Amino acid sequence: MKLEADRKISMQSIRKVAVIGAGVMGSGIAAHMANAGYEVSLYDVVPSTLTEREQAQSLTLKSAEVRNRLPLAAIAAMPKQKPAPLYEASFAQRIHACNMEDDAKLLHECDWIVEAVVERLDIKQQVLGWIDAHRRQGSLVSTNTSGLSAADMIRHCSKNMRQHFAVTHFFNPPRYMKLVELVATDETLPDVLDTLRALCEQRLGKGVVLAKDTPNFIANRIGTFGMLATLQATLDYGLSIDEVDALTGPAMGRPKTATFRMLDLVGLDTLLHVVDNVRARSEDPAEQAMFARPAQLEQLVQRGALGQKSGAGFYRKLKNEQGQTVIEALQLDSLTYAPSIKASSPVIEAAKQAKGTQAKLHALLTAAPEHPHTQFVWQTLKATLLYAASLTGVIADHIADIDKAMRLGFNWELGPFQLWDTIGVAATAERMRAEGEQLPQWVEAWLAAGHESFYKKEQGKRFFVHSQRFVEQEEEQNVIELARVKEEKGTVWSNRDASLIDIGDEVLALEFHSKSNAIGSEVLAAIRYACHETARQWRGLVIANEGKHFSVGANLMLLLMEAMNEEWDEVEDIIRLFQQTMKQLKVLPRPVVAAPHGMTLGGGVEACLPADVIVASPETYFGLVETGVGLIPAGGGSKEAAVLAMQRAAFGAGPSLRLEKKLLAGDLQPHLNTLFESIALGKTSNSGHEIARLGYARPRDRVLARDQARIYEAKQEVLRLDAAGYQPPEEELVVVAGREGKAVLKLAIQSMKLGGYISEHDEKIAGKLAHVLCGGDVPSGSLVSEQYLLQLECEAFLSLCGEPKTQQRMSYMLSHGKPLRN
């Protein structure tokens, strides 16, 4: 008989998961496991005392509610947390509260056990020993640690446990941060490592790097060093933290949090913990000196200024006498606070004007060579590049893993070796030598061999330096990168704001690349050309892009200008062009699949709804938000909402909809109510999974765990539809709720107005929306054409454009980036 312990380990064999530790990281990991569809047992210790609330409820230390208090509290908090750890609040039902005394035997049923207790070696050893005593042989065990030794943690465990153990270092918060550092010990079985990598990449949607069992692994080791080097250079050049954050954020290809805002987010005590860990485990005196505790950090931590979590760190927020929020910045010389100021210099301004990371870096380093800002930037970059190069082969085998770790773990646009290539390896190496720096031997040997970069591209393949030769970079499976396809094959067609790209197998991709991927005349022209070209000789069309967001909506500036000039014919032409373009997309005789991600708002949603299928990223924030600028969706969005309500009512009554079926207002109303509320309140999904809760999802639509495979999967969906003998949807009549349905919605509007939840102008906008969604003043159950609904859309939109309060909302959104409620 084949023993259970001999089961082959694979991603498919992992069904039940346990997370030990219900703190911030443990509960975050458990939530993301639930996001991936796993049933999760969340464990913690049994409390030794009762709370006042428990005493008031006459509970005892034997009560299950008390014994499971810690995981129960963590699970209850998940749906309320910001940022939300769950894709959908209901996913919390997949997580079950357990404690380490009563539920130890349940651990035997779990296929993957993640230990996520406090970052102390002795405690982790105790917990891992407990896991070893209760797990099923052959189950996977991993620890979440930011830098403790994997080998030390597992030293006293059984051989089977040691063979099935590795580090899975999730970055916080686990839902949003892409990086997982995977660390094996000398005893970890190869198929265990392969399975953990597949689980993290394919089920959890992570980017995985293989790190070595060294202090703080890859990202935290280099990132922490970079922060310390930046702090020292700040002191050396006498700069303010406002100046440094202006120089080390987007200007350097890094997040807006830059350096000191990032430190406040991380926590100054957390940074000191990481610094201490590297120093304690390093055997190199020079490195120990690099990781000495900065006096300023120690003093801030001692006084309780830990960053954002304590209300003060390098920055703090206060309310002035007028009740306005004032941001103050720390003065490093005195450790007192003063009002934060917007930093400016010829160097900062030159970087702002430059387009793209390469040009911005060039501006930082050359705009004013003698300026302290230029010297500061060079000093910090030089230190980080040399440190990363000195650790190649120590913290990871490959420079590609080091670069990937910094991109995914710290959100750098370029890892250190990519950055070095960008600013010129040979020239900067020569400058480093001239300044008395010693380059790592492998870098000197590489340059001496005549090489001038660490990466190269050749015949459509990517290579990086490893062991003094170029080796081919491993490609992620089932991934299509539009930027790479364009670089290698060019475009089929393009204009200023969009491109058509051949992504293989006779499938086209339509990519937006306007500012914020806003939909204006050029994008509409591209959609129409894509329809013509796809129908002519292609199997189907994917609508996708690789911008930060899929699309923030229509070009609002153009509409505002026309409305303020009272060019109503121009406004109407814009709306009708938008409507007819989306209609062309919907009736295209080839399959269309949309692959949204990030912010997909207003017109971005209207570009997705005509598609046959939507394949969404899990991080898709999807919504028709036009009411925020005083309008209603008029690019087909309101019409599509009416169609969706009809389809849901019909599917509830039977497997298909026939035009002769007479749906009543009562059948439509629940579905109409959901969509009306979503649009009227400008709701946006918190994830791809919440698109369905807002009423926008169709039966074929789906959400991918692995965002990087989104365009590939959208292409596969096109090919499946084509192979099945695709037939475009016929334009059909729409059953509408009519007068009766509109009366129900108007009653809800009046209740919200009387309750003070909406303004008078909100009431007017919602009334126009109800009129369109219900098909106007026709009798309930009437059949109307889609074109009739488009006409209602257009009329409502035009009337609202003429409202002064709508124009105020549009103007406010353009200038402030948030809605005005007037």
PDB file of N, CA and C in Angstrom, residues 538-540 590-591 717-726:
ATOM      1  N   TRP A 538      -8.066  39.015 -39.036  1.00  0.00           N
ATOM      2  CA  TRP A 538      -7.540  38.477 -37.785  1.00  0.00           C
ATOM      3  C   TRP A 538      -8.594  37.620 -37.085  1.00  0.00           C
ATOM      4  N   ARG A 539      -8.129  36.769 -36.181  1.00  0.00           N
ATOM      5  CA  ARG A 539      -9.045  35.856 -35.478  1.00  0.00           C
ATOM      6  C   ARG A 539      -9.764  36.531 -34.322  1.00  0.00           C
ATOM      7  N   GLY A 540      -9.217  37.614 -33.817  1.00  0.00           N
ATOM      8  CA  GLY A 540      -9.883  38.290 -32.712  1.00  0.00           C
ATOM      9  C   GLY A 540      -9.019  39.408 -32.161  1.00  0.00           C
ATOM     10  N   ARG A 590     -15.699  39.182 -34.938  1.00  0.00           N
ATOM     11  CA  ARG A 590     -14.601  38.403 -34.365  1.00  0.00           C
ATOM     12  C   ARG A 590     -14.659  38.577 -32.847  1.00  0.00           C
ATOM     13  N   PRO A 591     -14.204  37.602 -32.081  1.00  0.00           N
ATOM     14  CA  PRO A 591     -14.268  37.719 -30.623  1.00  0.00           C
ATOM     15  C   PRO A 591     -13.390  38.850 -30.093  1.00  0.00           C
ATOM     16  N   GLU A 717      -8.442  33.189 -24.552  1.00  0.00           N
ATOM     17  CA  GLU A 717      -9.906  33.261 -24.576  1.00  0.00           C
ATOM     18  C   GLU A 717     -10.400  33.601 -25.983  1.00  0.00           C
ATOM     19  N   VAL A 718      -9.708  34.494 -26.672  1.00  0.00           N
ATOM     20  CA  VAL A 718     -10.042  34.808 -28.066  1.00  0.00           C
ATOM     21  C   VAL A 718      -9.949  33.549 -28.924  1.00  0.00           C
ATOM     22  N   LEU A 719      -8.867  32.809 -28.751  1.00  0.00           N
ATOM     23  CA  LEU A 719      -8.657  31.602 -29.563  1.00  0.00           C
ATOM     24  C   LEU A 719      -9.721  30.548 -29.270  1.00  0.00           C
ATOM     25  N   ARG A 720     -10.139  30.416 -28.001  1.00  0.00           N
ATOM     26  CA  ARG A 720     -11.184  29.447 -27.657  1.00  0.00           C
ATOM     27  C   ARG A 720     -12.509  29.825 -28.317  1.00  0.00           C
ATOM     28  N   LEU A 721     -12.844  31.118 -28.241  1.00  0.00           N
ATOM     29  CA  LEU A 721     -14.102  31.562 -28.859  1.00  0.00           C
ATOM     30  C   LEU A 721     -14.070  31.365 -30.366  1.00  0.00           C
ATOM     31  N   ASP A 722     -12.939  31.674 -30.972  1.00  0.00           N
ATOM     32  CA  ASP A 722     -12.806  31.504 -32.418  1.00  0.00           C
ATOM     33  C   ASP A 722     -12.921  30.042 -32.809  1.00  0.00           C
ATOM     34  N   ALA A 723     -12.260  29.159 -32.060  1.00  0.00           N
ATOM     35  CA  ALA A 723     -12.286  27.725 -32.376  1.00  0.00           C
ATOM     36  C   ALA A 723     -13.681  27.139 -32.214  1.00  0.00           C
ATOM     37  N   ALA A 724     -14.497  27.761 -31.345  1.00  0.00           N
ATOM     38  CA  ALA A 724     -15.856  27.266 -31.112  1.00  0.00           C
ATOM     39  C   ALA A 724     -16.846  27.784 -32.151  1.00  0.00           C
ATOM     40  N   GLY A 725     -16.344  28.486 -33.172  1.00  0.00           N
ATOM     41  CA  GLY A 725     -17.222  28.997 -34.221  1.00  0.00           C
ATOM     42  C   GLY A 725     -17.940  30.257 -33.806  1.00  0.00           C
ATOM     43  N   TYR A 726     -17.199  31.250 -33.404  1.00  0.00           N
ATOM     44  CA  TYR A 726     -17.756  32.475 -32.841  1.00  0.00           C
ATOM     45  C   TYR A 726     -18.789  33.129 -33.744  1.00  0.00           C
TER      46      TYR A 726
END
